Amino acid sequence: MNTPPTIRIAAALLTDRQDRLILVRKRGTSAFMQPGGKIQPDETPLAALIRELHEELGLVVAPSSPRYLGCFAAPAAHEQGFTVEAELFSLSTDRTLAPAAEIAELIRFDPACAPHPELAPLTRDAILPLHRTRAGS
């Protein structure tokens, strides 16, 4: 059995003061996901996260702010046949954010409210359950 090719990313379980998830949708796609992006060969996951949050949302993050949560994997949302492997960090912000670069839309998502937007598999199957567990503790 062939293992699907892997895309390595750094991603943020980014929340606001009301503990809503801040999710993004890339231009030309339909699923919402965590902000973040591909880790370049010369980058650490934390450096990639800081770079991506600045590029995508205009968010300036101190290296000491994000908390590492672990590595999570799921089928890639927009790359058929690929697996996405995310080095996930938690971070909260009350700053005003604006979509930039390849980001078409940003939402503040309360998982307790319906209806849910279309979510990327990693968000739906790994990160959302993790967020619910953390919120309940």
PDB file of N, CA and C in Angstrom, residues 7 21 24 39 42 44 46 52 55 58 64 66 68-69 71 73 87 89-90 93 96 101 104 113 117 125 128 131 136:
ATOM      1  N   ILE A   7       2.276  16.962   3.050  1.00  0.00           N
ATOM      2  CA  ILE A   7       2.534  18.407   3.069  1.00  0.00           C
ATOM      3  C   ILE A   7       2.720  18.789   4.529  1.00  0.00           C
ATOM      4  N   LEU A  21     -12.986  30.144  17.409  1.00  0.00           N
ATOM      5  CA  LEU A  21     -11.860  29.825  16.534  1.00  0.00           C
ATOM      6  C   LEU A  21     -11.789  30.829  15.393  1.00  0.00           C
ATOM      7  N   VAL A  24      -9.715  30.505   8.402  1.00  0.00           N
ATOM      8  CA  VAL A  24      -9.516  31.191   7.123  1.00  0.00           C
ATOM      9  C   VAL A  24      -9.914  30.279   5.970  1.00  0.00           C
ATOM     10  N   ILE A  39       5.884  24.746   5.835  1.00  0.00           N
ATOM     11  CA  ILE A  39       7.162  24.982   6.500  1.00  0.00           C
ATOM     12  C   ILE A  39       8.246  24.911   5.429  1.00  0.00           C
ATOM     13  N   ASP A  42      14.297  25.702   5.387  1.00  0.00           N
ATOM     14  CA  ASP A  42      15.216  26.335   6.339  1.00  0.00           C
ATOM     15  C   ASP A  42      14.514  26.878   7.582  1.00  0.00           C
ATOM     16  N   THR A  44      11.999  26.499  11.191  1.00  0.00           N
ATOM     17  CA  THR A  44      11.401  25.677  12.238  1.00  0.00           C
ATOM     18  C   THR A  44       9.883  25.838  12.112  1.00  0.00           C
ATOM     19  N   LEU A  46       7.818  26.812  14.372  1.00  0.00           N
ATOM     20  CA  LEU A  46       7.441  28.070  15.019  1.00  0.00           C
ATOM     21  C   LEU A  46       7.735  29.267  14.120  1.00  0.00           C
ATOM     22  N   GLU A  52       3.733  32.963   8.587  1.00  0.00           N
ATOM     23  CA  GLU A  52       2.429  32.790   7.945  1.00  0.00           C
ATOM     24  C   GLU A  52       1.345  33.656   8.588  1.00  0.00           C
ATOM     25  N   GLU A  55       1.881  37.121   7.266  1.00  0.00           N
ATOM     26  CA  GLU A  55       1.526  37.232   5.847  1.00  0.00           C
ATOM     27  C   GLU A  55       0.017  37.139   5.619  1.00  0.00           C
ATOM     28  N   GLY A  58      -1.797  39.670   9.030  1.00  0.00           N
ATOM     29  CA  GLY A  58      -1.197  40.894   9.554  1.00  0.00           C
ATOM     30  C   GLY A  58      -0.920  40.815  11.040  1.00  0.00           C
ATOM     31  N   SER A  64       7.568  33.785  21.954  1.00  0.00           N
ATOM     32  CA  SER A  64       7.216  33.153  23.231  1.00  0.00           C
ATOM     33  C   SER A  64       5.708  32.975  23.414  1.00  0.00           C
ATOM     34  N   PRO A  66       3.075  31.561  21.160  1.00  0.00           N
ATOM     35  CA  PRO A  66       2.397  30.307  20.802  1.00  0.00           C
ATOM     36  C   PRO A  66       2.818  29.150  21.712  1.00  0.00           C
ATOM     37  N   TYR A  68       2.982  25.023  21.880  1.00  0.00           N
ATOM     38  CA  TYR A  68       2.974  23.851  21.011  1.00  0.00           C
ATOM     39  C   TYR A  68       1.982  22.818  21.529  1.00  0.00           C
ATOM     40  N   LEU A  69       1.123  22.315  20.632  1.00  0.00           N
ATOM     41  CA  LEU A  69       0.098  21.334  20.999  1.00  0.00           C
ATOM     42  C   LEU A  69       0.388  19.938  20.467  1.00  0.00           C
ATOM     43  N   CYS A  71       1.617  17.292  16.832  1.00  0.00           N
ATOM     44  CA  CYS A  71       1.560  17.091  15.393  1.00  0.00           C
ATOM     45  C   CYS A  71       0.290  16.309  15.062  1.00  0.00           C
ATOM     46  N   ALA A  73      -2.449  14.953  11.754  1.00  0.00           N
ATOM     47  CA  ALA A  73      -2.476  14.666  10.317  1.00  0.00           C
ATOM     48  C   ALA A  73      -3.891  14.333   9.866  1.00  0.00           C
ATOM     49  N   GLU A  87       2.084  20.879  12.435  1.00  0.00           N
ATOM     50  CA  GLU A  87       2.662  21.196  13.740  1.00  0.00           C
ATOM     51  C   GLU A  87       1.758  22.295  14.280  1.00  0.00           C
ATOM     52  N   PHE A  89       0.022  24.904  17.037  1.00  0.00           N
ATOM     53  CA  PHE A  89       0.304  25.781  18.170  1.00  0.00           C
ATOM     54  C   PHE A  89      -0.986  26.487  18.580  1.00  0.00           C
ATOM     55  N   SER A  90      -1.156  26.760  19.868  1.00  0.00           N
ATOM     56  CA  SER A  90      -2.316  27.533  20.310  1.00  0.00           C
ATOM     57  C   SER A  90      -1.884  28.968  20.578  1.00  0.00           C
ATOM     58  N   THR A  93      -5.801  35.966  20.494  1.00  0.00           N
ATOM     59  CA  THR A  93      -5.587  37.373  20.169  1.00  0.00           C
ATOM     60  C   THR A  93      -6.888  38.145  20.257  1.00  0.00           C
ATOM     61  N   THR A  96      -7.476  43.214  15.797  1.00  0.00           N
ATOM     62  CA  THR A  96      -8.245  43.224  14.560  1.00  0.00           C
ATOM     63  C   THR A  96      -7.397  42.539  13.489  1.00  0.00           C
ATOM     64  N   ALA A 101      -2.678  38.168   1.496  1.00  0.00           N
ATOM     65  CA  ALA A 101      -1.997  37.136   0.681  1.00  0.00           C
ATOM     66  C   ALA A 101      -3.047  36.276   0.001  1.00  0.00           C
ATOM     67  N   ALA A 104      -8.875  34.564   1.313  1.00  0.00           N
ATOM     68  CA  ALA A 104     -10.041  35.258   0.773  1.00  0.00           C
ATOM     69  C   ALA A 104     -10.999  35.699   1.870  1.00  0.00           C
ATOM     70  N   CYS A 113     -22.474  26.930  17.790  1.00  0.00           N
ATOM     71  CA  CYS A 113     -23.525  27.527  16.966  1.00  0.00           C
ATOM     72  C   CYS A 113     -23.666  26.787  15.641  1.00  0.00           C
ATOM     73  N   PRO A 117     -19.804  26.084   8.891  1.00  0.00           N
ATOM     74  CA  PRO A 117     -19.308  26.222   7.512  1.00  0.00           C
ATOM     75  C   PRO A 117     -18.606  24.929   7.104  1.00  0.00           C
ATOM     76  N   ASP A 125     -11.789  17.046  11.957  1.00  0.00           N
ATOM     77  CA  ASP A 125     -11.569  15.754  12.593  1.00  0.00           C
ATOM     78  C   ASP A 125     -10.533  15.758  13.713  1.00  0.00           C
ATOM     79  N   LEU A 128     -10.908  20.692  15.836  1.00  0.00           N
ATOM     80  CA  LEU A 128     -12.166  21.038  16.497  1.00  0.00           C
ATOM     81  C   LEU A 128     -12.396  20.154  17.733  1.00  0.00           C
ATOM     82  N   HIS A 131     -10.072  21.425  20.414  1.00  0.00           N
ATOM     83  CA  HIS A 131     -10.555  22.699  20.962  1.00  0.00           C
ATOM     84  C   HIS A 131     -11.692  22.453  21.954  1.00  0.00           C
ATOM     85  N   GLY A 136     -13.501  22.424  27.575  1.00  0.00           N
ATOM     86  CA  GLY A 136     -14.200  21.762  28.665  1.00  0.00           C
ATOM     87  C   GLY A 136     -13.360  21.527  29.908  1.00  0.00           C
TER      88      GLY A 136
END
